[in-house]
Amino acid sequence: DGGITQSPKYLFRKEGQNVTLSCEQNLNHDAMYWYRQDPGQGLRLIYYSQIVNDFQKGDIAEGYSVSREKKESFPLTVTSAQKNPTAFYLCASSIDPGQETQYFGPGTRLLVL
Amino acid sequence: AQTVTQSQPEMSVQEAETVTLSCTYDTSESNYYLFWYKQPPSRQMILVIRQEAYKQQNATENRFSVNFQKAAKSFSLKISDSQLGDTAMYFCASRNSNSGYALNFGKGTSLLVTP
């Protein structure tokens, strides 16, 4: 089946620790996105990538980093610089973002111990 | 900056009734797309409907339709014959060409469908 997968479903971070959230798609989509969702708020853009080996900061990139070494993969690292990382993280992709819809993965819930 | 505003944090409707969710937006783009996404308790984001701004005709998808008022920058979602499975958060979104066509979301409307 084609789709977007995110892992893990739940992730726990200790203080000062970096953690990496996985996002994989087998849809042959060029564009990929990371969003953060907090209670009572809509989704906010963290990073996006339109092609392999290129990515851009979104509205709330501080404390996060990404890589795009392969077309199908766009991992997000939550660094220790992110002081309030508890949130729901959603990955999305699109084959042609100028024309087509974004499709979302199932999300990762990150909690701080 | 592009903004999307949903003024109804919560709404409730009885099964089989019709409900309308409101959304207003602000954009400087001449050609743009608008979307409604549904997020059920599973938290999976599901596309409900999309509207291309240059199209005059309002989009429809089965029981879901929009009322797109371009001059007023209004984009409301009408759900007809509401079903229990429609219970979810509903997000209105616009697409931002300045951010790789990422989506700008409103804060959402929580819809509860009651028997």
PDB file of C-alpha atoms in Angstrom:
ATOM      1  CA  ASP A   1       0.000   0.000   0.000  1.00  0.00           C
ATOM      2  CA  GLY A   2       1.158   3.526  -0.745  1.00  0.00           C
ATOM      3  CA  GLY A   3       1.199   6.024   2.055  1.00  0.00           C
ATOM      4  CA  ILE A   4       3.017   8.032   4.658  1.00  0.00           C
ATOM      5  CA  THR A   5       4.317   6.355   7.788  1.00  0.00           C
ATOM      6  CA  GLN A   6       5.550   7.995  10.960  1.00  0.00           C
ATOM      7  CA  SER A   7       7.333   6.338  13.825  1.00  0.00           C
ATOM      8  CA  PRO A   8       7.234   5.943  16.680  1.00  0.00           C
ATOM      9  CA  LYS A   9       3.610   6.596  17.575  1.00  0.00           C
ATOM     10  CA  TYR A  10       4.679   7.793  21.051  1.00  0.00           C
ATOM     11  CA  LEU A  11       8.085   9.140  22.010  1.00  0.00           C
ATOM     12  CA  PHE A  12       9.441  10.166  25.381  1.00  0.00           C
ATOM     13  CA  ARG A  13      12.273  12.625  25.752  1.00  0.00           C
ATOM     14  CA  LYS A  14      14.426  13.253  28.767  1.00  0.00           C
ATOM     15  CA  GLU A  15      15.727  16.705  29.561  1.00  0.00           C
ATOM     16  CA  GLY A  16      18.720  17.630  27.401  1.00  0.00           C
ATOM     17  CA  GLN A  17      18.191  14.758  25.005  1.00  0.00           C
ATOM     18  CA  ASN A  18      17.873  14.932  21.226  1.00  0.00           C
ATOM     19  CA  VAL A  19      15.235  12.705  19.669  1.00  0.00           C
ATOM     20  CA  THR A  20      14.437  11.912  16.040  1.00  0.00           C
ATOM     21  CA  LEU A  21      11.003  11.407  14.543  1.00  0.00           C
ATOM     22  CA  SER A  22      10.789   9.336  11.397  1.00  0.00           C
ATOM     23  CA  CYS A  23       8.696  10.150   8.321  1.00  0.00           C
ATOM     24  CA  GLU A  24       8.712   7.888   5.267  1.00  0.00           C
ATOM     25  CA  GLN A  25       6.573   7.976   2.127  1.00  0.00           C
ATOM     26  CA  ASN A  26       6.380   5.602  -0.837  1.00  0.00           C
ATOM     27  CA  LEU A  27       4.192   7.882  -2.941  1.00  0.00           C
ATOM     28  CA  ASN A  28       7.071   9.307  -4.974  1.00  0.00           C
ATOM     29  CA  HIS A  29       6.193  12.769  -3.664  1.00  0.00           C
ATOM     30  CA  ASP A  30       8.725  15.546  -4.093  1.00  0.00           C
ATOM     31  CA  ALA A  31       7.549  17.858  -1.324  1.00  0.00           C
ATOM     32  CA  MET A  32       7.504  16.968   2.361  1.00  0.00           C
ATOM     33  CA  TYR A  33       6.503  18.967   5.434  1.00  0.00           C
ATOM     34  CA  TRP A  34       6.650  18.852   9.218  1.00  0.00           C
ATOM     35  CA  TYR A  35       3.926  20.439  11.332  1.00  0.00           C
ATOM     36  CA  ARG A  36       3.480  20.785  15.061  1.00  0.00           C
ATOM     37  CA  GLN A  37       0.060  20.657  16.710  1.00  0.00           C
ATOM     38  CA  ASP A  38      -0.607  21.987  20.221  1.00  0.00           C
ATOM     39  CA  PRO A  39      -3.943  21.806  22.069  1.00  0.00           C
ATOM     40  CA  GLY A  40      -6.350  24.530  20.976  1.00  0.00           C
ATOM     41  CA  GLN A  41      -4.176  25.522  18.054  1.00  0.00           C
ATOM     42  CA  GLY A  42      -4.004  24.637  14.444  1.00  0.00           C
ATOM     43  CA  LEU A  43      -0.961  23.080  12.847  1.00  0.00           C
ATOM     44  CA  ARG A  44       2.160  25.183  12.543  1.00  0.00           C
ATOM     45  CA  LEU A  45       4.928  24.655   9.995  1.00  0.00           C
ATOM     46  CA  ILE A  46       8.341  23.596  11.307  1.00  0.00           C
ATOM     47  CA  TYR A  47      10.300  22.729   8.142  1.00  0.00           C
ATOM     48  CA  TYR A  48       9.611  21.862   4.547  1.00  0.00           C
ATOM     49  CA  SER A  49      11.511  20.326   1.655  1.00  0.00           C
ATOM     50  CA  GLN A  50      10.635  20.587  -2.000  1.00  0.00           C
ATOM     51  CA  ILE A  51      13.441  18.403  -3.374  1.00  0.00           C
ATOM     52  CA  VAL A  52      16.132  16.048  -2.135  1.00  0.00           C
ATOM     53  CA  ASN A  53      19.060  17.705  -0.352  1.00  0.00           C
ATOM     54  CA  ASP A  54      17.146  20.943   0.093  1.00  0.00           C
ATOM     55  CA  PHE A  55      14.950  22.145   2.947  1.00  0.00           C
ATOM     56  CA  GLN A  56      13.689  25.433   4.356  1.00  0.00           C
ATOM     57  CA  LYS A  57      12.691  26.727   7.772  1.00  0.00           C
ATOM     58  CA  GLY A  58       9.056  27.234   8.530  1.00  0.00           C
ATOM     59  CA  ASP A  59       7.441  29.467  11.116  1.00  0.00           C
ATOM     60  CA  ILE A  60       8.698  27.657  14.238  1.00  0.00           C
ATOM     61  CA  ALA A  61      12.015  26.034  13.236  1.00  0.00           C
ATOM     62  CA  GLU A  62      13.997  26.996  16.356  1.00  0.00           C
ATOM     63  CA  GLY A  63      15.084  23.914  18.309  1.00  0.00           C
ATOM     64  CA  TYR A  64      14.464  21.554  15.383  1.00  0.00           C
ATOM     65  CA  SER A  65      16.576  20.177  12.547  1.00  0.00           C
ATOM     66  CA  VAL A  66      15.840  18.050   9.481  1.00  0.00           C
ATOM     67  CA  SER A  67      17.582  16.250   6.630  1.00  0.00           C
ATOM     68  CA  ARG A  68      16.435  15.148   3.199  1.00  0.00           C
ATOM     69  CA  GLU A  69      19.012  12.694   1.902  1.00  0.00           C
ATOM     70  CA  LYS A  70      16.448  10.506   0.164  1.00  0.00           C
ATOM     71  CA  LYS A  71      13.247  11.402  -1.617  1.00  0.00           C
ATOM     72  CA  GLU A  72      11.161   9.094   0.542  1.00  0.00           C
ATOM     73  CA  SER A  73      12.521  10.143   3.932  1.00  0.00           C
ATOM     74  CA  PHE A  74      12.330  13.399   5.912  1.00  0.00           C
ATOM     75  CA  PRO A  75      13.337  12.851   9.563  1.00  0.00           C
ATOM     76  CA  LEU A  76      12.845  15.546  12.178  1.00  0.00           C
ATOM     77  CA  THR A  77      15.210  15.935  15.132  1.00  0.00           C
ATOM     78  CA  VAL A  78      13.957  17.690  18.228  1.00  0.00           C
ATOM     79  CA  THR A  79      17.053  19.092  19.892  1.00  0.00           C
ATOM     80  CA  SER A  80      17.684  20.018  23.510  1.00  0.00           C
ATOM     81  CA  ALA A  81      17.329  23.652  22.436  1.00  0.00           C
ATOM     82  CA  GLN A  82      13.597  23.111  22.009  1.00  0.00           C
ATOM     83  CA  LYS A  83      12.387  23.960  25.510  1.00  0.00           C
ATOM     84  CA  ASN A  84       8.759  22.996  25.076  1.00  0.00           C
ATOM     85  CA  PRO A  85       8.715  19.969  22.771  1.00  0.00           C
ATOM     86  CA  THR A  86       5.569  18.293  24.103  1.00  0.00           C
ATOM     87  CA  ALA A  87       3.198  18.248  21.116  1.00  0.00           C
ATOM     88  CA  PHE A  88       1.742  16.154  18.325  1.00  0.00           C
ATOM     89  CA  TYR A  89       3.937  16.107  15.222  1.00  0.00           C
ATOM     90  CA  LEU A  90       2.531  15.533  11.759  1.00  0.00           C
ATOM     91  CA  CYS A  91       4.407  14.855   8.549  1.00  0.00           C
ATOM     92  CA  ALA A  92       2.834  15.537   5.168  1.00  0.00           C
ATOM     93  CA  SER A  93       3.781  15.179   1.520  1.00  0.00           C
ATOM     94  CA  SER A  94       2.600  16.265  -1.905  1.00  0.00           C
ATOM     95  CA  ILE A  95       3.512  15.226  -5.428  1.00  0.00           C
ATOM     96  CA  ASP A  96       3.092  18.733  -6.785  1.00  0.00           C
ATOM     97  CA  PRO A  97       2.344  21.191  -3.985  1.00  0.00           C
ATOM     98  CA  GLY A  98       1.435  23.948  -6.424  1.00  0.00           C
ATOM     99  CA  GLN A  99      -1.404  21.882  -7.818  1.00  0.00           C
ATOM    100  CA  GLU A 100      -2.087  18.950  -5.593  1.00  0.00           C
ATOM    101  CA  THR A 101      -3.250  18.252  -2.083  1.00  0.00           C
ATOM    102  CA  GLN A 102      -1.051  17.425   0.889  1.00  0.00           C
ATOM    103  CA  TYR A 103      -1.516  14.057   2.514  1.00  0.00           C
ATOM    104  CA  PHE A 104      -0.679  13.415   6.154  1.00  0.00           C
ATOM    105  CA  GLY A 105       0.919  10.649   8.148  1.00  0.00           C
ATOM    106  CA  PRO A 106      -0.640   9.344  11.373  1.00  0.00           C
ATOM    107  CA  GLY A 107       1.520  11.519  13.632  1.00  0.00           C
ATOM    108  CA  THR A 108       3.901  11.118  16.556  1.00  0.00           C
ATOM    109  CA  ARG A 109       3.077  12.185  20.086  1.00  0.00           C
ATOM    110  CA  LEU A 110       6.157  13.525  21.887  1.00  0.00           C
ATOM    111  CA  LEU A 111       6.177  13.760  25.652  1.00  0.00           C
ATOM    112  CA  VAL A 112       8.846  15.041  28.000  1.00  0.00           C
ATOM    113  CA  LEU A 113       9.769  12.965  31.056  1.00  0.00           C
TER     114      LEU A 113
ATOM    115  CA  ALA B   1       1.088  37.226   6.266  1.00  0.00           C
ATOM    116  CA  GLN B   2      -1.649  34.786   5.467  1.00  0.00           C
ATOM    117  CA  THR B   3      -4.177  34.136   8.210  1.00  0.00           C
ATOM    118  CA  VAL B   4      -7.056  31.730   8.604  1.00  0.00           C
ATOM    119  CA  THR B   5      -9.717  32.347  11.246  1.00  0.00           C
ATOM    120  CA  GLN B   6     -12.258  29.900  12.565  1.00  0.00           C
ATOM    121  CA  SER B   7     -14.547  31.703  14.983  1.00  0.00           C
ATOM    122  CA  GLN B   8     -16.441  28.690  16.334  1.00  0.00           C
ATOM    123  CA  PRO B   9     -14.295  26.650  18.771  1.00  0.00           C
ATOM    124  CA  GLU B  10     -17.065  24.102  19.345  1.00  0.00           C
ATOM    125  CA  MET B  11     -20.301  23.131  17.663  1.00  0.00           C
ATOM    126  CA  SER B  12     -22.900  20.464  18.144  1.00  0.00           C
ATOM    127  CA  VAL B  13     -25.471  19.009  15.753  1.00  0.00           C
ATOM    128  CA  GLN B  14     -27.972  16.210  15.912  1.00  0.00           C
ATOM    129  CA  GLU B  15     -27.681  13.212  13.664  1.00  0.00           C
ATOM    130  CA  ALA B  16     -29.273  13.755  10.210  1.00  0.00           C
ATOM    131  CA  GLU B  17     -29.275  17.543  10.629  1.00  0.00           C
ATOM    132  CA  THR B  18     -27.217  20.095   8.713  1.00  0.00           C
ATOM    133  CA  VAL B  19     -24.428  22.177  10.201  1.00  0.00           C
ATOM    134  CA  THR B  20     -22.228  24.942   8.811  1.00  0.00           C
ATOM    135  CA  LEU B  21     -18.695  25.650   9.982  1.00  0.00           C
ATOM    136  CA  SER B  22     -17.310  29.123   9.365  1.00  0.00           C
ATOM    137  CA  CYS B  23     -13.903  30.167   8.094  1.00  0.00           C
ATOM    138  CA  THR B  24     -12.445  33.463   6.948  1.00  0.00           C
ATOM    139  CA  TYR B  25      -9.040  33.958   5.446  1.00  0.00           C
ATOM    140  CA  ASP B  26      -6.682  36.642   4.332  1.00  0.00           C
ATOM    141  CA  THR B  27      -4.253  36.250   1.459  1.00  0.00           C
ATOM    142  CA  SER B  28      -2.385  38.481  -0.948  1.00  0.00           C
ATOM    143  CA  GLU B  29      -2.175  35.790  -3.606  1.00  0.00           C
ATOM    144  CA  SER B  30      -4.292  36.029  -6.724  1.00  0.00           C
ATOM    145  CA  ASN B  31      -4.604  32.321  -7.337  1.00  0.00           C
ATOM    146  CA  TYR B  32      -4.928  30.182  -4.250  1.00  0.00           C
ATOM    147  CA  TYR B  33      -6.429  27.029  -2.862  1.00  0.00           C
ATOM    148  CA  LEU B  34      -8.521  26.514   0.253  1.00  0.00           C
ATOM    149  CA  PHE B  35      -9.060  23.292   2.148  1.00  0.00           C
ATOM    150  CA  TRP B  36     -11.095  21.688   4.880  1.00  0.00           C
ATOM    151  CA  TYR B  37      -9.431  18.868   6.791  1.00  0.00           C
ATOM    152  CA  LYS B  38     -11.040  16.568   9.325  1.00  0.00           C
ATOM    153  CA  GLN B  39      -9.186  15.204  12.352  1.00  0.00           C
ATOM    154  CA  PRO B  40     -11.139  12.456  14.146  1.00  0.00           C
ATOM    155  CA  PRO B  41     -10.113  11.139  17.577  1.00  0.00           C
ATOM    156  CA  SER B  42      -7.486   8.962  15.864  1.00  0.00           C
ATOM    157  CA  ARG B  43      -5.779  12.286  15.018  1.00  0.00           C
ATOM    158  CA  GLN B  44      -5.263  11.305  11.369  1.00  0.00           C
ATOM    159  CA  MET B  45      -5.694  14.393   9.180  1.00  0.00           C
ATOM    160  CA  ILE B  46      -8.110  13.645   6.350  1.00  0.00           C
ATOM    161  CA  LEU B  47      -8.889  15.936   3.426  1.00  0.00           C
ATOM    162  CA  VAL B  48     -12.594  16.705   3.267  1.00  0.00           C
ATOM    163  CA  ILE B  49     -12.803  19.140   0.393  1.00  0.00           C
ATOM    164  CA  ARG B  50     -10.772  21.707  -1.497  1.00  0.00           C
ATOM    165  CA  GLN B  51     -11.618  24.809  -3.497  1.00  0.00           C
ATOM    166  CA  GLU B  52      -9.582  26.517  -6.187  1.00  0.00           C
ATOM    167  CA  ALA B  53     -10.056  30.261  -5.939  1.00  0.00           C
ATOM    168  CA  TYR B  54     -10.360  30.851  -9.662  1.00  0.00           C
ATOM    169  CA  LYS B  55     -13.305  28.469  -9.919  1.00  0.00           C
ATOM    170  CA  GLN B  56     -16.673  30.137  -9.469  1.00  0.00           C
ATOM    171  CA  GLN B  57     -18.491  26.943  -8.643  1.00  0.00           C
ATOM    172  CA  ASN B  58     -18.553  25.830  -5.027  1.00  0.00           C
ATOM    173  CA  ALA B  59     -16.908  22.467  -4.434  1.00  0.00           C
ATOM    174  CA  THR B  60     -18.976  19.509  -3.254  1.00  0.00           C
ATOM    175  CA  GLU B  61     -18.045  16.038  -2.047  1.00  0.00           C
ATOM    176  CA  ASN B  62     -21.058  13.889  -1.234  1.00  0.00           C
ATOM    177  CA  ARG B  63     -22.570  15.330   1.978  1.00  0.00           C
ATOM    178  CA  PHE B  64     -19.920  18.049   2.218  1.00  0.00           C
ATOM    179  CA  SER B  65     -20.096  21.333   0.353  1.00  0.00           C
ATOM    180  CA  VAL B  66     -18.564  24.764   0.674  1.00  0.00           C
ATOM    181  CA  ASN B  67     -19.872  28.277   0.354  1.00  0.00           C
ATOM    182  CA  PHE B  68     -16.957  30.192  -1.135  1.00  0.00           C
ATOM    183  CA  GLN B  69     -17.420  33.962  -1.064  1.00  0.00           C
ATOM    184  CA  LYS B  70     -14.256  35.317  -2.647  1.00  0.00           C
ATOM    185  CA  ALA B  71     -14.934  39.020  -2.145  1.00  0.00           C
ATOM    186  CA  ALA B  72     -15.760  38.476   1.513  1.00  0.00           C
ATOM    187  CA  LYS B  73     -12.855  36.020   1.913  1.00  0.00           C
ATOM    188  CA  SER B  74     -15.187  33.506   3.454  1.00  0.00           C
ATOM    189  CA  PHE B  75     -15.032  29.737   3.058  1.00  0.00           C
ATOM    190  CA  SER B  76     -17.651  27.876   5.088  1.00  0.00           C
ATOM    191  CA  LEU B  77     -18.215  24.115   5.183  1.00  0.00           C
ATOM    192  CA  LYS B  78     -21.713  22.657   5.163  1.00  0.00           C
ATOM    193  CA  ILE B  79     -22.257  19.108   6.331  1.00  0.00           C
ATOM    194  CA  SER B  80     -25.621  17.660   5.364  1.00  0.00           C
ATOM    195  CA  ASP B  81     -27.279  14.618   6.908  1.00  0.00           C
ATOM    196  CA  SER B  82     -24.743  14.621   9.756  1.00  0.00           C
ATOM    197  CA  GLN B  83     -23.529  11.222  10.914  1.00  0.00           C
ATOM    198  CA  LEU B  84     -21.957  10.124  14.189  1.00  0.00           C
ATOM    199  CA  GLY B  85     -18.724   9.490  12.305  1.00  0.00           C
ATOM    200  CA  ASP B  86     -18.527  13.170  11.438  1.00  0.00           C
ATOM    201  CA  THR B  87     -17.570  13.905  15.043  1.00  0.00           C
ATOM    202  CA  ALA B  88     -14.083  15.412  14.753  1.00  0.00           C
ATOM    203  CA  MET B  89     -11.997  18.564  14.715  1.00  0.00           C
ATOM    204  CA  TYR B  90     -12.355  20.428  11.460  1.00  0.00           C
ATOM    205  CA  PHE B  91      -9.579  22.665  10.204  1.00  0.00           C
ATOM    206  CA  CYS B  92      -9.780  25.269   7.500  1.00  0.00           C
ATOM    207  CA  ALA B  93      -6.513  25.910   5.662  1.00  0.00           C
ATOM    208  CA  SER B  94      -5.056  28.005   2.890  1.00  0.00           C
ATOM    209  CA  ARG B  95      -1.919  27.282   0.913  1.00  0.00           C
ATOM    210  CA  ASN B  96       1.084  29.597   1.097  1.00  0.00           C
ATOM    211  CA  SER B  97       3.192  29.765  -2.056  1.00  0.00           C
ATOM    212  CA  ASN B  98       5.925  31.585  -0.094  1.00  0.00           C
ATOM    213  CA  SER B  99       6.522  28.535   2.099  1.00  0.00           C
ATOM    214  CA  GLY B 100       6.735  25.815  -0.512  1.00  0.00           C
ATOM    215  CA  TYR B 101       2.937  25.646  -0.622  1.00  0.00           C
ATOM    216  CA  ALA B 102       2.738  24.650   3.027  1.00  0.00           C
ATOM    217  CA  LEU B 103      -0.661  24.998   4.634  1.00  0.00           C
ATOM    218  CA  ASN B 104      -1.783  27.786   6.971  1.00  0.00           C
ATOM    219  CA  PHE B 105      -4.338  26.388   9.395  1.00  0.00           C
ATOM    220  CA  GLY B 106      -7.067  27.917  11.483  1.00  0.00           C
ATOM    221  CA  LYS B 107      -7.373  26.843  15.119  1.00  0.00           C
ATOM    222  CA  GLY B 108     -10.111  24.387  14.327  1.00  0.00           C
ATOM    223  CA  THR B 109     -13.748  23.752  15.198  1.00  0.00           C
ATOM    224  CA  SER B 110     -14.646  20.773  17.356  1.00  0.00           C
ATOM    225  CA  LEU B 111     -17.845  19.234  15.992  1.00  0.00           C
ATOM    226  CA  LEU B 112     -19.917  16.828  18.053  1.00  0.00           C
ATOM    227  CA  VAL B 113     -22.688  14.879  16.354  1.00  0.00           C
ATOM    228  CA  THR B 114     -25.254  13.586  18.857  1.00  0.00           C
ATOM    229  CA  PRO B 115     -27.822  10.804  18.398  1.00  0.00           C
TER     230      PRO B 115
END
